[in-house]
XYZ file of C-alpha atoms in Angstrom:
378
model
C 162.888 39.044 -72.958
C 164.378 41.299 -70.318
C 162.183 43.865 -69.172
C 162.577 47.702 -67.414
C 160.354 49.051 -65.177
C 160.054 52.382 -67.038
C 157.317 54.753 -64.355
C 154.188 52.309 -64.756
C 154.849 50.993 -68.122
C 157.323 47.440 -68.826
C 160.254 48.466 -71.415
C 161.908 45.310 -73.473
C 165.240 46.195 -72.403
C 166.360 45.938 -76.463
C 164.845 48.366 -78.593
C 164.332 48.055 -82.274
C 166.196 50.894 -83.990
C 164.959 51.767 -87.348
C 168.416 53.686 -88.854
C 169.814 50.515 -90.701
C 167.009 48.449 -92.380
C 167.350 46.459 -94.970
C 167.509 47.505 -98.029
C 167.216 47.091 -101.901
C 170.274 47.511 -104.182
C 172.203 49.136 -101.470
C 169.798 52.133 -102.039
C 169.563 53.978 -98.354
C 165.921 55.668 -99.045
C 164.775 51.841 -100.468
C 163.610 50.111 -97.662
C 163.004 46.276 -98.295
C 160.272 46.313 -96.629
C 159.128 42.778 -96.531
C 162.348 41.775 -95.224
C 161.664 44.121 -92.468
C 158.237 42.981 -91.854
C 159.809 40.040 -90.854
C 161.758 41.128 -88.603
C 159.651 43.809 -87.000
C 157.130 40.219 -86.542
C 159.865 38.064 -84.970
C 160.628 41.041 -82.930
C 157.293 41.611 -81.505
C 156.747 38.003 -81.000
C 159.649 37.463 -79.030
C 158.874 40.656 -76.558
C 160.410 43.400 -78.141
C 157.887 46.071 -77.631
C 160.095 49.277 -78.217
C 160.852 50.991 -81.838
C 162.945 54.089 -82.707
C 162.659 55.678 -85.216
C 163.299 59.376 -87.019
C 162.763 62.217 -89.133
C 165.797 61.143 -91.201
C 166.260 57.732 -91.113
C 166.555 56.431 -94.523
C 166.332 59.317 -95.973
C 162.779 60.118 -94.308
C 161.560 56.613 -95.271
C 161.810 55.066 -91.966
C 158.581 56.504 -90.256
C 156.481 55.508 -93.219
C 157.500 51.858 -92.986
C 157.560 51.710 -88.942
C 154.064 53.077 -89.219
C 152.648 50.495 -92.125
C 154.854 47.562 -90.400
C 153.304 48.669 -87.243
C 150.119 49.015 -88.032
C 148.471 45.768 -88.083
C 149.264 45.310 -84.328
C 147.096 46.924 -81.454
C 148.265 50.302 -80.041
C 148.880 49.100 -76.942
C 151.138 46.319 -78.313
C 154.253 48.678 -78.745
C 155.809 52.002 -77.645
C 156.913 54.378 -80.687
C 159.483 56.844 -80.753
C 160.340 59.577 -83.031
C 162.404 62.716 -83.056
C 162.467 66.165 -83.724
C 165.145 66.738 -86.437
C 167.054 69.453 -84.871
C 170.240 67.976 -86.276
C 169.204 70.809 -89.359
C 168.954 73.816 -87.882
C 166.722 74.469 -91.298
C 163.901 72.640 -89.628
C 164.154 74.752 -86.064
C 160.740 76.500 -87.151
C 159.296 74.021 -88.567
C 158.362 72.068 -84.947
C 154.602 72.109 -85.406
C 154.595 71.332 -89.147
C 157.113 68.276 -88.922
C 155.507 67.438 -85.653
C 152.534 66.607 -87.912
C 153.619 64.715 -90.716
C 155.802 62.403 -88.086
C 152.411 61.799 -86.899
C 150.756 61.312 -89.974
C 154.188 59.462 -91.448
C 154.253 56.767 -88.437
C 150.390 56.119 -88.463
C 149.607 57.278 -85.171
C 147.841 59.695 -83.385
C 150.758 60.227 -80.420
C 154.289 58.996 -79.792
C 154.901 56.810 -76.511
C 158.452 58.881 -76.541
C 159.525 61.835 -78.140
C 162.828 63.229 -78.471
C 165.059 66.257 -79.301
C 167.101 65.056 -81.618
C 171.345 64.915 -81.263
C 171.998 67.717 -79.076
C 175.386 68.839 -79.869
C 177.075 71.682 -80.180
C 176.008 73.053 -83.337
C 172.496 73.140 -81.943
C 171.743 73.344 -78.554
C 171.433 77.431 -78.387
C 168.860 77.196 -81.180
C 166.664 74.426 -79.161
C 167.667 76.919 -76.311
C 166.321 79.958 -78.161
C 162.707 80.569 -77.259
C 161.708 81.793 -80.546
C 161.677 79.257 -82.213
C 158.717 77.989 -80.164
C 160.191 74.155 -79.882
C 159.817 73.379 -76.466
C 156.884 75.391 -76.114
C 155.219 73.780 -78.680
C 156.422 69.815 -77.630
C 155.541 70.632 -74.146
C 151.969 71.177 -74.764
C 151.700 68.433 -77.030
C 152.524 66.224 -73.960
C 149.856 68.377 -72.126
C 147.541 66.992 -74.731
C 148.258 63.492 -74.603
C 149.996 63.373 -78.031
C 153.597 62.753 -76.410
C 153.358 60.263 -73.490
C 156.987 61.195 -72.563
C 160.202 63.405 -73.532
C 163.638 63.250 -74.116
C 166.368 64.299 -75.870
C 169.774 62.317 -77.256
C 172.862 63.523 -77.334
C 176.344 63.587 -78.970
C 177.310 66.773 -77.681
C 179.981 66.912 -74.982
C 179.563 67.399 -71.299
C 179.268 71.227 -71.391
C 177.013 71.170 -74.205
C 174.348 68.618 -72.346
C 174.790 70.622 -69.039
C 173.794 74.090 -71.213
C 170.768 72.114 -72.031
C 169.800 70.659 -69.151
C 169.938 73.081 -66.646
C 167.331 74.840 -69.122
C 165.162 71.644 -69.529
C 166.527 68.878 -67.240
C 163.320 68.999 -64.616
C 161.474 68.687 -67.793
C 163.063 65.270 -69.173
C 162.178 61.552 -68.476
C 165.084 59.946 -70.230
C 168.196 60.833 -72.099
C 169.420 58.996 -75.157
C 173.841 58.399 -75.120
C 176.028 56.976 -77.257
C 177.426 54.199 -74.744
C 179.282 51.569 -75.453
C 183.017 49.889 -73.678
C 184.734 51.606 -76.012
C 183.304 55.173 -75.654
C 182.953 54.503 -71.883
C 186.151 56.510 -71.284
C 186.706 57.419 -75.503
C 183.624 59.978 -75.445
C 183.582 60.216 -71.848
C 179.917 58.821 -71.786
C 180.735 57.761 -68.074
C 180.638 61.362 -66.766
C 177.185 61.830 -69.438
C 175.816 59.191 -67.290
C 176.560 60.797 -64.074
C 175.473 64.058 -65.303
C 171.724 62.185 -66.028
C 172.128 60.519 -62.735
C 172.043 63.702 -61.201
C 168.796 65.296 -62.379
C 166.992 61.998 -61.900
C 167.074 60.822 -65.820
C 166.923 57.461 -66.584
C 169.088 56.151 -69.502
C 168.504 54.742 -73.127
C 171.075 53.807 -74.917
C 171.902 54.127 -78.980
C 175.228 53.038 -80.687
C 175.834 49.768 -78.352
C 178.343 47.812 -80.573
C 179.445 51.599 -82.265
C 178.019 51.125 -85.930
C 179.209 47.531 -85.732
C 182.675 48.247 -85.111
C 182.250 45.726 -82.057
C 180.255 43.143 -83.528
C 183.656 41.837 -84.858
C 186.966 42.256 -83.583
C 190.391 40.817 -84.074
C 191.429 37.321 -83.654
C 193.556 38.807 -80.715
C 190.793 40.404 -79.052
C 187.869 37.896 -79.931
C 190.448 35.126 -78.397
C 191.182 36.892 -74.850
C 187.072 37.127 -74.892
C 186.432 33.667 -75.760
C 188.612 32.398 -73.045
C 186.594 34.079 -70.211
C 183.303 33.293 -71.477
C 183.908 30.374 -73.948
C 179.994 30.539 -75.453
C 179.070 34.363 -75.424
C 179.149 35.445 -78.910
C 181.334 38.438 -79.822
C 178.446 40.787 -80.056
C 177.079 39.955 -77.186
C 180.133 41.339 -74.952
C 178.678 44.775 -76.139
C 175.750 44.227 -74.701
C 176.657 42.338 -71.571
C 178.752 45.216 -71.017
C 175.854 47.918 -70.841
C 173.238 45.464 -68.354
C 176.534 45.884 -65.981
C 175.239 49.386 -65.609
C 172.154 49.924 -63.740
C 171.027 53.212 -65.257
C 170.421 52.119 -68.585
C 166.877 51.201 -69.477
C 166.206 50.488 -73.313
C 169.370 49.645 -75.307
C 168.696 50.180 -79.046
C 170.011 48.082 -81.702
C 169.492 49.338 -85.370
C 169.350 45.530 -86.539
C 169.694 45.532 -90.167
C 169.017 41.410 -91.035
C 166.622 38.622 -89.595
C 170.171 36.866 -88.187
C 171.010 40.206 -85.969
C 167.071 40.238 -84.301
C 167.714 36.712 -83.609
C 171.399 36.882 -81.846
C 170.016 40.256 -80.490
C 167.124 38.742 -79.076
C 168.629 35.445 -78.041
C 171.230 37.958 -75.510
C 168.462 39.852 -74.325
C 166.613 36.830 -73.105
C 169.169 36.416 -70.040
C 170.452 39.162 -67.674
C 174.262 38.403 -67.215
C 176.200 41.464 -66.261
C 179.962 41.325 -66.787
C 181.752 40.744 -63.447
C 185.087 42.739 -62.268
C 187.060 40.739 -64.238
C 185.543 40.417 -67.385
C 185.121 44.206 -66.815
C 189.019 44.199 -66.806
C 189.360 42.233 -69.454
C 187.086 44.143 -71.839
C 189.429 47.565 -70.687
C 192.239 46.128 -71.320
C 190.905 45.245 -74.778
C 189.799 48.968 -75.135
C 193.154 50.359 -74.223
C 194.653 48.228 -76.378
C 192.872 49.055 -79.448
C 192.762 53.150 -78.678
C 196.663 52.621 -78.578
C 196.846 51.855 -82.022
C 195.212 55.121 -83.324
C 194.700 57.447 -80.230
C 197.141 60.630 -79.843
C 198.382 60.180 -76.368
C 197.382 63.731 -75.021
C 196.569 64.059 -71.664
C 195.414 67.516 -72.079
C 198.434 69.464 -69.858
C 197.570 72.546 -72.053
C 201.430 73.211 -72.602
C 200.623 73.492 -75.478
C 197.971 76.076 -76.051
C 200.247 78.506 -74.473
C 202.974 78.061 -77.294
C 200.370 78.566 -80.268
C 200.916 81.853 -82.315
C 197.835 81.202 -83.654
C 195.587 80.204 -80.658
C 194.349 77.114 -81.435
C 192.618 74.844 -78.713
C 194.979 71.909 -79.653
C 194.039 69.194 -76.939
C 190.644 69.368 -77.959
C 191.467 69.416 -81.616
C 193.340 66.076 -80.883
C 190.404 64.653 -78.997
C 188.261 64.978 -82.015
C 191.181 63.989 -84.636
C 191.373 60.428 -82.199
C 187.695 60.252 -82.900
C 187.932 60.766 -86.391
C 190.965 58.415 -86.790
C 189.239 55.566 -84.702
C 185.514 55.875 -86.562
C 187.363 56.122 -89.630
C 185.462 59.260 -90.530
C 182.094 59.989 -89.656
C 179.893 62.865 -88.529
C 180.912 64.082 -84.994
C 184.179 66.277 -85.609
C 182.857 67.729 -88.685
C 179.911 68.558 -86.427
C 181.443 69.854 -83.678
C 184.111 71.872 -85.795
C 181.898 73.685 -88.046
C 181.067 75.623 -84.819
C 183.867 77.206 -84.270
C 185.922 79.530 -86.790
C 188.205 79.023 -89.367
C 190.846 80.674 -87.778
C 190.441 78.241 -84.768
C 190.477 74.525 -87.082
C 193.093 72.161 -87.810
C 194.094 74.030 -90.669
C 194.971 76.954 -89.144
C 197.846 75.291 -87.947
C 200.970 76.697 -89.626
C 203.224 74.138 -88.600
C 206.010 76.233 -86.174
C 206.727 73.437 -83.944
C 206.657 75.662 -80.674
C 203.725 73.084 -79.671
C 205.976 70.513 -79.989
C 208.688 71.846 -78.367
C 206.859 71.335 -74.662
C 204.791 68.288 -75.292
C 205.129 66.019 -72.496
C 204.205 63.051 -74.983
C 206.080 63.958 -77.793
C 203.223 64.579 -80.298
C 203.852 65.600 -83.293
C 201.202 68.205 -83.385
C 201.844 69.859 -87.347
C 201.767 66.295 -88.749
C 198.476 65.612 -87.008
C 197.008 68.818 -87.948
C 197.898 68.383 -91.413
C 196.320 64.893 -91.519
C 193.072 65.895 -89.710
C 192.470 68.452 -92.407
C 193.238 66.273 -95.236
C 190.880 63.805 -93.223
C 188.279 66.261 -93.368
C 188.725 67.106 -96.991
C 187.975 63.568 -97.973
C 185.524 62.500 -95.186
Protein backbone atom coordinates (compact mmCIF):
# COMPACT_ATOMS: atom_id res chain seq x y z
CA UNK A 1 0.00 0.00 0.00
CA UNK A 2 0.89 3.55 -0.92
CA UNK A 3 1.15 5.77 1.87
CA UNK A 4 0.78 9.94 2.53
CA UNK A 5 2.55 11.69 4.89
CA UNK A 6 -0.54 13.44 6.33
CA UNK A 7 1.24 16.15 9.45
CA UNK A 8 2.71 13.21 11.71
CA UNK A 9 0.29 10.55 10.92
CA UNK A 10 0.82 7.81 7.54
CA UNK A 11 -2.51 8.01 5.26
CA UNK A 12 -3.16 4.72 2.87
CA UNK A 13 -3.37 6.76 -0.10
CA UNK A 14 -6.97 4.73 -0.95
CA UNK A 15 -9.61 5.32 1.38
CA UNK A 16 -12.51 3.07 2.04
CA UNK A 17 -15.71 4.98 1.25
CA UNK A 18 -18.73 3.71 2.93
CA UNK A 19 -21.66 5.33 0.34
CA UNK A 20 -22.06 2.07 -1.82
CA UNK A 21 -21.94 -1.13 0.34
CA UNK A 22 -23.30 -4.03 -0.41
CA UNK A 23 -26.45 -4.68 -0.02
CA UNK A 24 -29.52 -7.06 0.41
CA UNK A 25 -32.32 -7.17 -2.21
CA UNK A 26 -31.17 -4.01 -3.74
CA UNK A 27 -32.54 -2.35 -0.50
CA UNK A 28 -30.19 1.00 0.02
CA UNK A 29 -30.79 1.22 4.04
CA UNK A 30 -29.98 -2.94 4.07
CA UNK A 31 -26.52 -3.21 4.45
CA UNK A 32 -25.14 -6.86 3.90
CA UNK A 33 -23.14 -6.60 6.39
CA UNK A 34 -21.16 -9.75 6.39
CA UNK A 35 -20.26 -9.18 2.94
CA UNK A 36 -18.85 -5.99 4.10
CA UNK A 37 -17.05 -7.40 6.97
CA UNK A 38 -15.16 -8.98 4.51
CA UNK A 39 -14.15 -6.49 2.83
CA UNK A 40 -13.58 -3.92 5.53
CA UNK A 41 -10.97 -7.25 6.80
CA UNK A 42 -9.20 -7.61 3.43
CA UNK A 43 -9.00 -3.93 3.47
CA UNK A 44 -7.33 -3.49 6.71
CA UNK A 45 -5.10 -6.35 6.09
CA UNK A 46 -3.78 -5.14 3.03
CA UNK A 47 -2.98 -1.41 4.56
CA UNK A 48 -5.95 0.42 4.05
CA UNK A 49 -6.22 2.32 7.22
CA UNK A 50 -8.69 5.19 6.14
CA UNK A 51 -12.76 4.94 6.20
CA UNK A 52 -15.40 7.55 5.22
CA UNK A 53 -18.24 7.52 6.15
CA UNK A 54 -21.65 9.82 6.80
CA UNK A 55 -24.67 10.98 8.33
CA UNK A 56 -26.59 9.73 5.26
CA UNK A 57 -25.02 7.05 3.78
CA UNK A 58 -27.41 4.30 3.35
CA UNK A 59 -29.95 5.91 4.54
CA UNK A 60 -28.13 6.61 8.04
CA UNK A 61 -27.06 2.93 8.20
CA UNK A 62 -23.56 3.39 7.26
CA UNK A 63 -22.07 4.72 10.64
CA UNK A 64 -23.70 1.90 12.54
CA UNK A 65 -22.01 -0.78 10.45
CA UNK A 66 -18.49 1.17 10.06
CA UNK A 67 -18.61 1.37 13.81
CA UNK A 68 -19.60 -2.57 14.58
CA UNK A 69 -17.22 -3.63 11.47
CA UNK A 70 -14.70 -1.46 13.05
CA UNK A 71 -14.85 -2.29 16.24
CA UNK A 72 -13.03 -5.39 16.82
CA UNK A 73 -9.76 -3.68 15.66
CA UNK A 74 -7.59 -1.37 18.01
CA UNK A 75 -8.20 2.42 17.82
CA UNK A 76 -5.11 3.14 16.65
CA UNK A 77 -5.47 0.64 13.76
CA UNK A 78 -7.61 3.09 11.55
CA UNK A 79 -8.56 6.76 11.00
CA UNK A 80 -12.51 7.44 10.89
CA UNK A 81 -14.27 10.04 9.21
CA UNK A 82 -17.68 11.34 9.39
CA UNK A 83 -19.61 14.41 8.38
CA UNK A 84 -21.81 16.95 9.42
CA UNK A 85 -24.98 16.65 7.24
CA UNK A 86 -25.31 20.14 6.15
CA UNK A 87 -26.51 18.92 2.77
CA UNK A 88 -30.26 19.47 4.84
CA UNK A 89 -30.34 22.66 5.88
CA UNK A 90 -33.10 20.96 8.45
CA UNK A 91 -30.21 19.65 10.45
CA UNK A 92 -28.19 23.27 10.60
CA UNK A 93 -29.21 23.39 14.45
CA UNK A 94 -28.96 20.28 15.17
CA UNK A 95 -24.74 20.29 15.20
CA UNK A 96 -24.35 19.24 18.82
CA UNK A 97 -27.19 16.69 18.86
CA UNK A 98 -26.11 14.84 15.52
CA UNK A 99 -22.57 15.44 16.56
CA UNK A 100 -23.48 12.92 19.29
CA UNK A 101 -25.24 10.17 17.88
CA UNK A 102 -22.37 10.09 14.92
CA UNK A 103 -20.34 9.42 17.87
CA UNK A 104 -22.40 7.07 19.52
CA UNK A 105 -23.53 5.57 15.80
CA UNK A 106 -19.71 4.88 14.70
CA UNK A 107 -18.60 3.45 18.18
CA UNK A 108 -16.15 5.90 19.04
CA UNK A 109 -15.37 8.42 21.32
CA UNK A 110 -13.70 11.03 18.50
CA UNK A 111 -13.34 11.13 14.73
CA UNK A 112 -9.63 11.13 13.24
CA UNK A 113 -11.39 13.64 10.50
CA UNK A 114 -14.37 15.52 10.50
CA UNK A 115 -16.01 17.26 7.81
CA UNK A 116 -18.61 19.86 6.67
CA UNK A 117 -20.48 18.15 4.53
CA UNK A 118 -21.02 19.18 0.43
CA UNK A 119 -20.59 22.77 0.51
CA UNK A 120 -22.52 24.07 -2.31
CA UNK A 121 -24.48 26.65 -3.03
CA UNK A 122 -27.60 25.94 -1.37
CA UNK A 123 -25.69 25.93 1.89
CA UNK A 124 -22.71 27.65 2.42
CA UNK A 125 -24.41 31.06 3.95
CA UNK A 126 -26.15 28.85 6.52
CA UNK A 127 -22.65 27.08 7.62
CA UNK A 128 -21.59 30.83 7.22
CA UNK A 129 -24.30 32.11 9.56
CA UNK A 130 -23.04 32.25 13.11
CA UNK A 131 -26.22 31.37 14.67
CA UNK A 132 -26.46 28.40 14.04
CA UNK A 133 -23.48 27.72 16.32
CA UNK A 134 -21.76 25.02 13.74
CA UNK A 135 -18.39 26.02 13.61
CA UNK A 136 -18.39 27.21 16.99
CA UNK A 137 -19.49 24.19 18.26
CA UNK A 138 -16.99 21.70 15.84
CA UNK A 139 -14.20 23.95 16.67
CA UNK A 140 -14.22 23.28 20.28
CA UNK A 141 -14.82 19.78 19.86
CA UNK A 142 -11.33 19.70 18.18
CA UNK A 143 -10.19 21.81 21.24
CA UNK A 144 -11.29 18.81 23.21
CA UNK A 145 -9.69 16.13 21.45
CA UNK A 146 -12.95 14.69 20.01
CA UNK A 147 -12.04 15.82 16.28
CA UNK A 148 -8.32 15.18 15.55
CA UNK A 149 -8.74 17.25 12.31
CA UNK A 150 -11.29 19.32 10.00
CA UNK A 151 -12.46 19.68 6.73
CA UNK A 152 -15.04 20.28 4.58
CA UNK A 153 -16.03 18.70 0.85
CA UNK A 154 -17.32 20.37 -1.71
CA UNK A 155 -19.50 20.38 -4.89
CA UNK A 156 -20.09 23.90 -4.93
CA UNK A 157 -18.41 26.00 -7.62
CA UNK A 158 -15.39 28.18 -7.33
CA UNK A 159 -17.19 31.25 -5.88
CA UNK A 160 -19.10 29.25 -3.56
CA UNK A 161 -15.74 27.47 -1.93
CA UNK A 162 -13.93 30.92 -1.98
CA UNK A 163 -17.20 32.47 0.18
CA UNK A 164 -16.33 29.72 2.51
CA UNK A 165 -12.98 29.76 2.78
CA UNK A 166 -11.99 33.08 3.20
CA UNK A 167 -14.38 32.68 6.39
CA UNK A 168 -12.77 29.33 7.51
CA UNK A 169 -9.80 28.51 5.21
CA UNK A 170 -6.92 29.21 8.10
CA UNK A 171 -9.11 26.92 9.99
CA UNK A 172 -9.04 23.74 7.54
CA UNK A 173 -6.51 20.81 7.20
CA UNK A 174 -7.89 19.24 4.08
CA UNK A 175 -10.57 19.74 1.52
CA UNK A 176 -12.60 16.93 0.02
CA UNK A 177 -13.24 17.46 -4.36
CA UNK A 178 -14.88 15.69 -6.72
CA UNK A 179 -11.72 14.98 -9.07
CA UNK A 180 -11.50 12.86 -11.58
CA UNK A 181 -9.99 13.22 -15.77
CA UNK A 182 -13.17 13.85 -16.71
CA UNK A 183 -14.22 16.67 -14.29
CA UNK A 184 -10.59 17.95 -14.43
CA UNK A 185 -11.70 20.65 -16.90
CA UNK A 186 -15.86 19.38 -16.85
CA UNK A 187 -16.35 20.84 -13.15
CA UNK A 188 -13.37 22.85 -13.30
CA UNK A 189 -11.88 20.89 -10.24
CA UNK A 190 -8.37 22.09 -11.61
CA UNK A 191 -8.91 25.72 -10.52
CA UNK A 192 -10.68 23.96 -6.90
CA UNK A 193 -7.31 22.55 -6.56
CA UNK A 194 -5.46 25.69 -7.01
CA UNK A 195 -7.81 27.53 -4.89
CA UNK A 196 -6.75 24.75 -1.85
CA UNK A 197 -3.24 25.13 -2.98
CA UNK A 198 -3.39 28.54 -2.04
CA UNK A 199 -4.45 28.52 1.62
CA UNK A 200 -2.11 25.62 2.29
CA UNK A 201 -4.94 22.67 2.14
CA UNK A 202 -4.00 19.45 1.31
CA UNK A 203 -6.35 17.37 -0.93
CA UNK A 204 -8.68 14.23 -0.55
CA UNK A 205 -10.33 13.12 -3.15
CA UNK A 206 -14.14 11.51 -3.54
CA UNK A 207 -15.81 10.50 -6.91
CA UNK A 208 -12.41 9.11 -8.65
CA UNK A 209 -13.94 6.92 -11.47
CA UNK A 210 -17.39 9.46 -11.24
CA UNK A 211 -20.01 6.87 -9.77
CA UNK A 212 -18.42 4.26 -12.01
CA UNK A 213 -18.96 5.96 -15.13
CA UNK A 214 -15.07 5.32 -15.71
CA UNK A 215 -14.70 1.98 -14.49
CA UNK A 216 -15.96 0.99 -18.03
CA UNK A 217 -15.77 2.74 -21.14
CA UNK A 218 -16.26 2.08 -24.79
CA UNK A 219 -14.49 -0.38 -26.87
CA UNK A 220 -13.11 2.84 -28.65
CA UNK A 221 -11.84 4.38 -25.66
CA UNK A 222 -10.80 1.18 -23.58
CA UNK A 223 -8.74 0.25 -26.98
CA UNK A 224 -6.68 3.69 -27.40
CA UNK A 225 -5.94 2.93 -23.42
CA UNK A 226 -4.94 -0.53 -23.80
CA UNK A 227 -2.48 0.29 -26.45
CA UNK A 228 -0.40 2.67 -24.23
CA UNK A 229 -0.42 0.62 -21.25
CA UNK A 230 -1.30 -2.92 -22.53
CA UNK A 231 -1.83 -4.44 -18.66
CA UNK A 232 -3.40 -1.46 -16.62
CA UNK A 233 -6.91 -2.32 -16.12
CA UNK A 234 -9.56 0.20 -17.21
CA UNK A 235 -10.24 1.38 -13.74
CA UNK A 236 -7.09 1.83 -12.90
CA UNK A 237 -6.48 4.82 -15.54
CA UNK A 238 -8.79 6.73 -13.03
CA UNK A 239 -6.67 6.34 -10.52
CA UNK A 240 -3.30 6.57 -12.18
CA UNK A 241 -4.61 9.72 -13.33
CA UNK A 242 -5.10 11.40 -9.77
CA UNK A 243 -1.26 10.03 -8.21
CA UNK A 244 -0.13 12.33 -11.38
CA UNK A 245 -1.17 15.14 -9.11
CA UNK A 246 0.84 15.83 -6.15
CA UNK A 247 -1.75 17.53 -3.97
CA UNK A 248 -3.97 14.80 -3.49
CA UNK A 249 -3.54 12.77 -0.34
CA UNK A 250 -6.36 10.08 0.35
CA UNK A 251 -8.35 9.08 -2.76
CA UNK A 252 -11.67 7.47 -1.69
CA UNK A 253 -13.25 4.68 -3.39
CA UNK A 254 -16.87 3.74 -2.25
CA UNK A 255 -16.07 -0.05 -3.19
CA UNK A 256 -19.25 -1.82 -3.26
CA UNK A 257 -17.93 -5.84 -3.81
CA UNK A 258 -14.88 -7.96 -2.48
CA UNK A 259 -13.61 -7.90 -6.49
CA UNK A 260 -13.44 -3.81 -6.43
CA UNK A 261 -11.18 -3.83 -2.80
CA UNK A 262 -9.08 -6.26 -4.53
CA UNK A 263 -8.44 -4.38 -8.11
CA UNK A 264 -8.56 -1.20 -5.86
CA UNK A 265 -6.01 -2.40 -3.68
CA UNK A 266 -3.91 -4.27 -6.18
CA UNK A 267 -3.47 -0.30 -8.07
CA UNK A 268 -2.74 1.24 -4.95
CA UNK A 269 0.11 -1.07 -4.20
CA UNK A 270 2.39 0.73 -6.97
CA UNK A 271 2.86 4.51 -7.53
CA UNK A 272 2.79 4.98 -11.41
CA UNK A 273 1.76 8.45 -12.39
CA UNK A 274 0.57 8.92 -15.97
CA UNK A 275 3.33 10.54 -18.08
CA UNK A 276 2.69 13.56 -20.73
CA UNK A 277 1.51 11.34 -23.07
CA UNK A 278 -0.71 9.13 -21.50
CA UNK A 279 -1.90 12.47 -19.99
CA UNK A 280 -2.73 13.36 -23.69
CA UNK A 281 -4.15 10.45 -24.43
CA UNK A 282 -6.60 10.31 -21.52
CA UNK A 283 -7.72 14.27 -22.78
CA UNK A 284 -8.19 13.39 -25.84
CA UNK A 285 -10.46 10.60 -24.60
CA UNK A 286 -12.27 13.26 -22.39
CA UNK A 287 -12.85 15.64 -25.22
CA UNK A 288 -14.03 13.11 -27.14
CA UNK A 289 -16.67 11.83 -24.97
CA UNK A 290 -17.89 15.60 -23.68
CA UNK A 291 -18.40 16.10 -27.55
CA UNK A 292 -21.03 13.75 -27.71
CA UNK A 293 -23.32 15.43 -25.07
CA UNK A 294 -21.65 18.82 -24.10
CA UNK A 295 -23.32 22.21 -25.48
CA UNK A 296 -20.40 23.89 -27.04
CA UNK A 297 -20.69 27.30 -25.11
CA UNK A 298 -17.78 29.09 -24.48
CA UNK A 299 -19.51 31.49 -22.30
CA UNK A 300 -19.16 34.92 -24.73
CA UNK A 301 -22.30 36.17 -22.82
CA UNK A 302 -23.90 37.32 -26.24
CA UNK A 303 -26.33 35.91 -25.19
CA UNK A 304 -27.46 37.16 -21.84
CA UNK A 305 -27.73 40.50 -23.38
CA UNK A 306 -30.53 39.31 -25.90
CA UNK A 307 -32.76 37.63 -23.06
CA UNK A 308 -36.16 39.44 -22.43
CA UNK A 309 -36.35 37.51 -19.61
CA UNK A 310 -32.83 37.70 -17.99
CA UNK A 311 -31.79 34.46 -17.70
CA UNK A 312 -28.02 33.56 -16.94
CA UNK A 313 -27.96 31.18 -20.01
CA UNK A 314 -24.17 30.10 -20.13
CA UNK A 315 -24.40 28.95 -16.78
CA UNK A 316 -27.73 27.32 -17.29
CA UNK A 317 -25.94 25.34 -20.14
CA UNK A 318 -23.03 24.45 -17.92
CA UNK A 319 -25.32 22.70 -15.57
CA UNK A 320 -27.73 21.21 -18.45
CA UNK A 321 -24.02 19.54 -19.89
CA UNK A 322 -23.75 18.20 -16.40
CA UNK A 323 -27.03 16.90 -16.22
CA UNK A 324 -26.93 15.44 -19.79
CA UNK A 325 -23.43 13.74 -19.16
CA UNK A 326 -24.38 12.20 -15.40
CA UNK A 327 -27.52 11.27 -16.86
CA UNK A 328 -29.35 12.98 -14.04
CA UNK A 329 -28.22 13.27 -10.68
CA UNK A 330 -28.13 15.73 -7.79
CA UNK A 331 -25.88 18.77 -8.64
CA UNK A 332 -28.13 21.02 -11.04
CA UNK A 333 -31.16 20.36 -9.12
CA UNK A 334 -28.98 21.53 -6.23
CA UNK A 335 -27.56 24.35 -7.49
CA UNK A 336 -30.89 25.56 -9.26
CA UNK A 337 -33.19 25.41 -6.44
CA UNK A 338 -31.15 28.47 -5.29
CA UNK A 339 -32.02 30.70 -7.51
CA UNK A 340 -35.71 31.82 -8.58
CA UNK A 341 -38.17 30.61 -10.71
CA UNK A 342 -38.14 33.39 -12.83
CA UNK A 343 -34.34 32.81 -13.40
CA UNK A 344 -34.60 28.55 -14.40
CA UNK A 345 -34.68 26.81 -17.56
CA UNK A 346 -38.22 27.14 -17.73
CA UNK A 347 -38.46 30.54 -17.79
CA UNK A 348 -37.27 30.43 -21.11
CA UNK A 349 -40.04 31.45 -23.53
CA UNK A 350 -38.45 30.36 -26.52
CA UNK A 351 -37.94 33.97 -28.70
CA UNK A 352 -34.88 32.94 -30.40
CA UNK A 353 -33.09 36.44 -29.89
CA UNK A 354 -30.40 34.14 -27.96
CA UNK A 355 -29.96 32.36 -30.85
CA UNK A 356 -29.77 34.91 -33.14
CA UNK A 357 -25.96 35.95 -31.82
CA UNK A 358 -24.63 32.63 -30.74
CA UNK A 359 -21.25 32.24 -31.95
CA UNK A 360 -21.80 28.30 -31.80
CA UNK A 361 -25.03 28.05 -33.10
CA UNK A 362 -26.86 26.65 -30.02
CA UNK A 363 -30.04 26.11 -30.09
CA UNK A 364 -30.77 27.63 -26.78
CA UNK A 365 -35.08 27.13 -26.60
CA UNK A 366 -34.60 23.44 -27.51
CA UNK A 367 -32.08 23.01 -24.72
CA UNK A 368 -34.07 24.86 -22.28
CA UNK A 369 -37.03 22.94 -23.01
CA UNK A 370 -35.16 19.63 -22.57
CA UNK A 371 -33.38 20.64 -19.31
CA UNK A 372 -36.75 21.25 -17.76
CA UNK A 373 -38.33 18.18 -18.95
CA UNK A 374 -34.94 16.62 -17.61
CA UNK A 375 -35.66 17.99 -14.38
CA UNK A 376 -39.26 16.95 -14.29
CA UNK A 377 -38.29 13.34 -14.58
CA UNK A 378 -34.87 13.32 -12.78
Amino acid sequence: MIYKRFKDIKLSALGFGTMRLPVKNGVYSDIDEVAAGEMFDYAISHGVNYFDTAWGYHDGESERVVGRLLSKYPRDKFYLASKFPGYDLANMDKVESIFEAQLEKCKTDYFDFYLFHNVCEMNVDSYLDEKFGIFEYLKKQKENGRIKHLGFSAHGDLACMRKFLEKYGEYMEFGQLQINYIDWTFQNAREKVELLNGYGIPVWVMEPLRGGKLARLTDEYESKLKAARPSEPIPAWAFRFLQSLPEVTVTLSGMSDFDQVKANIATFEEDKPLNAEELKTLADIVDSMLGKTALPCTACRYCTSHCPQGLNIPDLIKLYNEHRFTGGGFIAPMVLNTIPDDKRPSACVGCGSCENVCPQNIKVSEMMKDFTSRLKNN
